[in-house]
PDB file of C-alpha atoms in Angstrom:
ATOM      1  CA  UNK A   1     -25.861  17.562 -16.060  1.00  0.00           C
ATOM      2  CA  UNK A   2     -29.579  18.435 -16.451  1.00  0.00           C
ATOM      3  CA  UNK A   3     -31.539  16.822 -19.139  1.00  0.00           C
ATOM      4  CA  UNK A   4     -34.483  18.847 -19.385  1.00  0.00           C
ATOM      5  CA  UNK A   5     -36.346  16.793 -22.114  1.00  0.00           C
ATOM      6  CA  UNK A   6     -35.583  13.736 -20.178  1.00  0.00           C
ATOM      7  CA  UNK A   7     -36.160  15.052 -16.675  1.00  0.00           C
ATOM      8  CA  UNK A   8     -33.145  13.797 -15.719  1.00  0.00           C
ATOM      9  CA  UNK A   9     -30.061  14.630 -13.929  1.00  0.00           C
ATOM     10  CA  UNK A  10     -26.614  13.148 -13.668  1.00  0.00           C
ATOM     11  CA  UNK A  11     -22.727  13.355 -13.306  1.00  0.00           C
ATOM     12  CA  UNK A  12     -21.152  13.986 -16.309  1.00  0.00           C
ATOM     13  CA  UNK A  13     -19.636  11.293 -18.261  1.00  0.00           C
ATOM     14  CA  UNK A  14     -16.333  12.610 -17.317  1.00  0.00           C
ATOM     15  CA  UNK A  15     -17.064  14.034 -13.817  1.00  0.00           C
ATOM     16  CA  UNK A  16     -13.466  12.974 -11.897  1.00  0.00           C
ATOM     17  CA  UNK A  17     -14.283  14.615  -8.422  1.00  0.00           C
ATOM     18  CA  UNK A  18     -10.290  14.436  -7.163  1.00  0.00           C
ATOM     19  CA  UNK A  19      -7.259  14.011  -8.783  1.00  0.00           C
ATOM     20  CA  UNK A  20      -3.635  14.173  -7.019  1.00  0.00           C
ATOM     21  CA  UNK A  21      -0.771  13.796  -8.574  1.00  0.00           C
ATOM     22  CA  UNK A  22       3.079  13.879  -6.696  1.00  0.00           C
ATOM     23  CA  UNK A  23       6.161  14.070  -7.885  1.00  0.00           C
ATOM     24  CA  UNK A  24       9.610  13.863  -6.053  1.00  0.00           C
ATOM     25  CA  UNK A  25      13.175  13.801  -7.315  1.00  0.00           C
ATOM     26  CA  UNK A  26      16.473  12.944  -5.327  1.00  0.00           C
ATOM     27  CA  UNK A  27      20.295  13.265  -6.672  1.00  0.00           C
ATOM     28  CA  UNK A  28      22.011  10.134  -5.237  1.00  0.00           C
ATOM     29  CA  UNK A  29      25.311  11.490  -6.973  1.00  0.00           C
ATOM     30  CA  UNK A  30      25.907  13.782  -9.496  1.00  0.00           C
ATOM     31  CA  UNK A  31      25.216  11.759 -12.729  1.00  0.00           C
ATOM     32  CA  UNK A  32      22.626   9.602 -10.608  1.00  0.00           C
ATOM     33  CA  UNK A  33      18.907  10.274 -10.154  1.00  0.00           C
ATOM     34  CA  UNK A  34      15.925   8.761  -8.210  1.00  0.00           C
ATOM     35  CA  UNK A  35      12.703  10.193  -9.038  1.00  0.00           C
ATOM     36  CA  UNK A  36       8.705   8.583  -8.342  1.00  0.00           C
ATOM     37  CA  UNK A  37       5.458  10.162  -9.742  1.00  0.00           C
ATOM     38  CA  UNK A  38       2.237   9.252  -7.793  1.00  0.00           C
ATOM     39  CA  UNK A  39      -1.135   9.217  -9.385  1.00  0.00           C
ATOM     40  CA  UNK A  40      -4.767   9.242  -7.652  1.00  0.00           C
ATOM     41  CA  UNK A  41      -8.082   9.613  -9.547  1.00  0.00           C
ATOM     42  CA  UNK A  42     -11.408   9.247  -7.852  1.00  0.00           C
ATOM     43  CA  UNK A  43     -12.427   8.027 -11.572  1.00  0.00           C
ATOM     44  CA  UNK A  44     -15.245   8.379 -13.900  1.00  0.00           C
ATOM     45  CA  UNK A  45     -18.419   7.502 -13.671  1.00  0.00           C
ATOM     46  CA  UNK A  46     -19.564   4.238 -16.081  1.00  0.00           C
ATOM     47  CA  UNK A  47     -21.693   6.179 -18.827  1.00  0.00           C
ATOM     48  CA  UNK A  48     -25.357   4.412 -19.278  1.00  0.00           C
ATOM     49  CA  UNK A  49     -27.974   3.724 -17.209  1.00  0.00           C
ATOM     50  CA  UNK A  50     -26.474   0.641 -14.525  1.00  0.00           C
ATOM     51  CA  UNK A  51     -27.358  -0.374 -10.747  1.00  0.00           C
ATOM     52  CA  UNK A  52     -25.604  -3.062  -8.565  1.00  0.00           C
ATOM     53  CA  UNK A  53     -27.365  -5.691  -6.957  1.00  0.00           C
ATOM     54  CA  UNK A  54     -25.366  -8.738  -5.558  1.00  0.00           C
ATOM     55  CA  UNK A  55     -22.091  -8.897  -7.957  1.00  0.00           C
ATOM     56  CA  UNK A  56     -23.884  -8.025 -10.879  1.00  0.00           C
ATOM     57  CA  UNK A  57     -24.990  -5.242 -12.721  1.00  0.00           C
ATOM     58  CA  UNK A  58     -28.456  -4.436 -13.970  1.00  0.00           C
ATOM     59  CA  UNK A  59     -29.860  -1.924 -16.398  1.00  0.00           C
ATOM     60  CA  UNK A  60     -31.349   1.162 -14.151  1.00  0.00           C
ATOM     61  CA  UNK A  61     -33.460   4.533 -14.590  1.00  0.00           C
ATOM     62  CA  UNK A  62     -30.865   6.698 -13.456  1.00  0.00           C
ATOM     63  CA  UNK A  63     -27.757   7.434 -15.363  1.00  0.00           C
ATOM     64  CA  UNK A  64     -24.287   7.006 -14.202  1.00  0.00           C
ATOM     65  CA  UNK A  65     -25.254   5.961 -11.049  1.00  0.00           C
ATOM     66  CA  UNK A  66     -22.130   3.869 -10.816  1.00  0.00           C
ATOM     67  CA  UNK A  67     -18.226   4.502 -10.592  1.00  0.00           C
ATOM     68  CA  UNK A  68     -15.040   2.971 -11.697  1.00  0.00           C
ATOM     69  CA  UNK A  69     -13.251   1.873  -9.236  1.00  0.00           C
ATOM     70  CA  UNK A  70     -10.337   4.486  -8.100  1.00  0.00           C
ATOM     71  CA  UNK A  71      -7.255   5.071 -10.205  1.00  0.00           C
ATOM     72  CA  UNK A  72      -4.057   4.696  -8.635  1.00  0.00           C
ATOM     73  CA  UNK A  73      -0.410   4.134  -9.868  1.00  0.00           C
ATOM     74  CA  UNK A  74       3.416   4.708  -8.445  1.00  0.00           C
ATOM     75  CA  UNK A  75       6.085   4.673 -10.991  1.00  0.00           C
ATOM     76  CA  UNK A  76       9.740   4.624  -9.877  1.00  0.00           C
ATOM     77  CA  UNK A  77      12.879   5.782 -12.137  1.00  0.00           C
ATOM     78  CA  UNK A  78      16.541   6.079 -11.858  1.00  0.00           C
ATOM     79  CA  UNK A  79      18.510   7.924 -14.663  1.00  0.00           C
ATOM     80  CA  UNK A  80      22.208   7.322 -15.080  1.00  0.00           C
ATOM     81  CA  UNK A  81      23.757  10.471 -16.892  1.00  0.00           C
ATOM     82  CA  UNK A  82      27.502  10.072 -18.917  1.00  0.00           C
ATOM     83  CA  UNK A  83      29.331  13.739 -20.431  1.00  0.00           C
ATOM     84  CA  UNK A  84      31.291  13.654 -23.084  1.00  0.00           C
ATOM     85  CA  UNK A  85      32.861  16.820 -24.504  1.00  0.00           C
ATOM     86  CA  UNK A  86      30.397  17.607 -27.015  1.00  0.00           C
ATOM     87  CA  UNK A  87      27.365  15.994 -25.798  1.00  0.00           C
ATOM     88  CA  UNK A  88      25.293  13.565 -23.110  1.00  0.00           C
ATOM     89  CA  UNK A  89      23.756   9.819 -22.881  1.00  0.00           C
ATOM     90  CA  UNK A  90      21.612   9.295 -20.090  1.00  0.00           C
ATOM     91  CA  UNK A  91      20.218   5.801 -19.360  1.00  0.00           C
ATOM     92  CA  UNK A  92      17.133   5.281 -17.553  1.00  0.00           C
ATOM     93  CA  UNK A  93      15.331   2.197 -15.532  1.00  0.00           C
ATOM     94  CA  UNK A  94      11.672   3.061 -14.622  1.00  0.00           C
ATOM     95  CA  UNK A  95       8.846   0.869 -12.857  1.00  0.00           C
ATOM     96  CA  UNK A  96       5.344   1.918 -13.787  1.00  0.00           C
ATOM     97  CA  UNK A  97       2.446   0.948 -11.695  1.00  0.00           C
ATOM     98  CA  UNK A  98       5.072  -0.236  -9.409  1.00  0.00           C
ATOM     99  CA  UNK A  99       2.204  -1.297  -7.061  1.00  0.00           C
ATOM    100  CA  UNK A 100       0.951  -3.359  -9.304  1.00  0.00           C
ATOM    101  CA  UNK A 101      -2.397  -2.227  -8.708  1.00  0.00           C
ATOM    102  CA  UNK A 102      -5.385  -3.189 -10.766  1.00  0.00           C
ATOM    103  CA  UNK A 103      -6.805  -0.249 -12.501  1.00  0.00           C
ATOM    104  CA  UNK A 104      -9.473  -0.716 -14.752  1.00  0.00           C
ATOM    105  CA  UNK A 105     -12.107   0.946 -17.651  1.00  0.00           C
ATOM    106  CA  UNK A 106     -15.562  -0.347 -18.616  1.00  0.00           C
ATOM    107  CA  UNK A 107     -15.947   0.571 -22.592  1.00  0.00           C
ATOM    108  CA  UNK A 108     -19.551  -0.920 -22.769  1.00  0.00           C
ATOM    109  CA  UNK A 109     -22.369  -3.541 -22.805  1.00  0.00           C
ATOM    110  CA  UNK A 110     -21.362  -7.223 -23.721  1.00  0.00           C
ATOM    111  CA  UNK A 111     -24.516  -8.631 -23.171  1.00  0.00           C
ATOM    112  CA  UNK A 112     -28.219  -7.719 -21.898  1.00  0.00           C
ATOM    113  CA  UNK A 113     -30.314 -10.434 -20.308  1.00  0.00           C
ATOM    114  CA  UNK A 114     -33.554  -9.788 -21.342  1.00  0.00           C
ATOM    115  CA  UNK A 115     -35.537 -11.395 -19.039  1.00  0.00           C
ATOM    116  CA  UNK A 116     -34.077  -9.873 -16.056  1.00  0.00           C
ATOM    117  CA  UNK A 117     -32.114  -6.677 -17.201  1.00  0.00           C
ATOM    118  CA  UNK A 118     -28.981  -8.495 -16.020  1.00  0.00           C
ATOM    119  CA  UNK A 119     -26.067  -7.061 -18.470  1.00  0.00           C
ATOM    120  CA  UNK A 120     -22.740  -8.031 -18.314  1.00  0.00           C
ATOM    121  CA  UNK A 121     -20.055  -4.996 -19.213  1.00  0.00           C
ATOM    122  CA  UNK A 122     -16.918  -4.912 -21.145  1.00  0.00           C
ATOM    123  CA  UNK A 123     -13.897  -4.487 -18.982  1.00  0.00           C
ATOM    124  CA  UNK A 124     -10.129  -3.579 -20.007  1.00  0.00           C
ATOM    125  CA  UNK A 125      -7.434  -3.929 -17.703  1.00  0.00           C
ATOM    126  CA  UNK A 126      -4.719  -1.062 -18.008  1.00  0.00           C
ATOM    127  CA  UNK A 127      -1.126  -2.236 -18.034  1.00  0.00           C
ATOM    128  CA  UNK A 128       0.350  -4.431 -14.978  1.00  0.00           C
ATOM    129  CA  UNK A 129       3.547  -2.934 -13.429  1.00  0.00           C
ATOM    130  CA  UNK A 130       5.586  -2.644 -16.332  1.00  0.00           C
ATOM    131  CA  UNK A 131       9.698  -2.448 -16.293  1.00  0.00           C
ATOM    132  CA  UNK A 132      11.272  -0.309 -18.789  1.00  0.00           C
ATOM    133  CA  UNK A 133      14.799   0.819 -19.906  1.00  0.00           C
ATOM    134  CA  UNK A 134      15.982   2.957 -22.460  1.00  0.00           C
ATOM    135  CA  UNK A 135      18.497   5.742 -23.224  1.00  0.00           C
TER     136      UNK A 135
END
């Protein structure tokens, strides 16, 4: 992005560079299914103007200088289909973010430390690896 009044230029707040996403299925029997969806994002960048130095952040004259950490997440599912003569029930166990893996958002400024531009940024966790079942 160009900011001509500004002078400045920058990555989009939304500027994911890759993104992969898999998908595999596998028929253990005929009324039995294993399937697994992959997910990779290289992620956003964190929209204001922030730098690194040490393990904190500070404010900065560039914008969007930093990124969020990558996105990743395997889920896992196995259906279980019964026929009856008029119609089907199929019950399903699925593992999402089977990993486990951390991935997270920043969704703003907690706190500014004047005297040294030190901020501190709100940070939300997205879900854990998370068992579900249904039908």
């Amino acid at each position: 992005m160009h900011d001509e009044r500004d002078r400045l230029s920058f990555p989009m707040d939304f500027d994911q560079r890759h993104t992969l996403n898999l998908y595999g299925s596998y028929r253990l029997r005929q009324t039995v299914n294993l399937s697994w969806k992959y997910r990779y994002g290289s992620n956003f960048p964190i929209p204001g103007f922030f730098r690194t130095q040490g393990d904190g952040f500070y404010l900065a004259e560039g914008r969007n200088l930093l990124r969020t950490p990558d996105y990743s997440r395997l889920d896992l599912r196995v259906n279980k289909a019964f026929f009856y003569r008029a119609w089907k029930l199929t019950l399903y166990f699925e593992v999402v973010n089977l990993l486990n893996r951390e991935n997270i958002r920043y969704t703003g400024i907690d706190r500014v430390y004047g005297s040294t531009s030190r901020i501190t940024l709100q940070k939300n966790t997205l879900f854990p690896i998370l068992p579900t079942a249904g039908l």
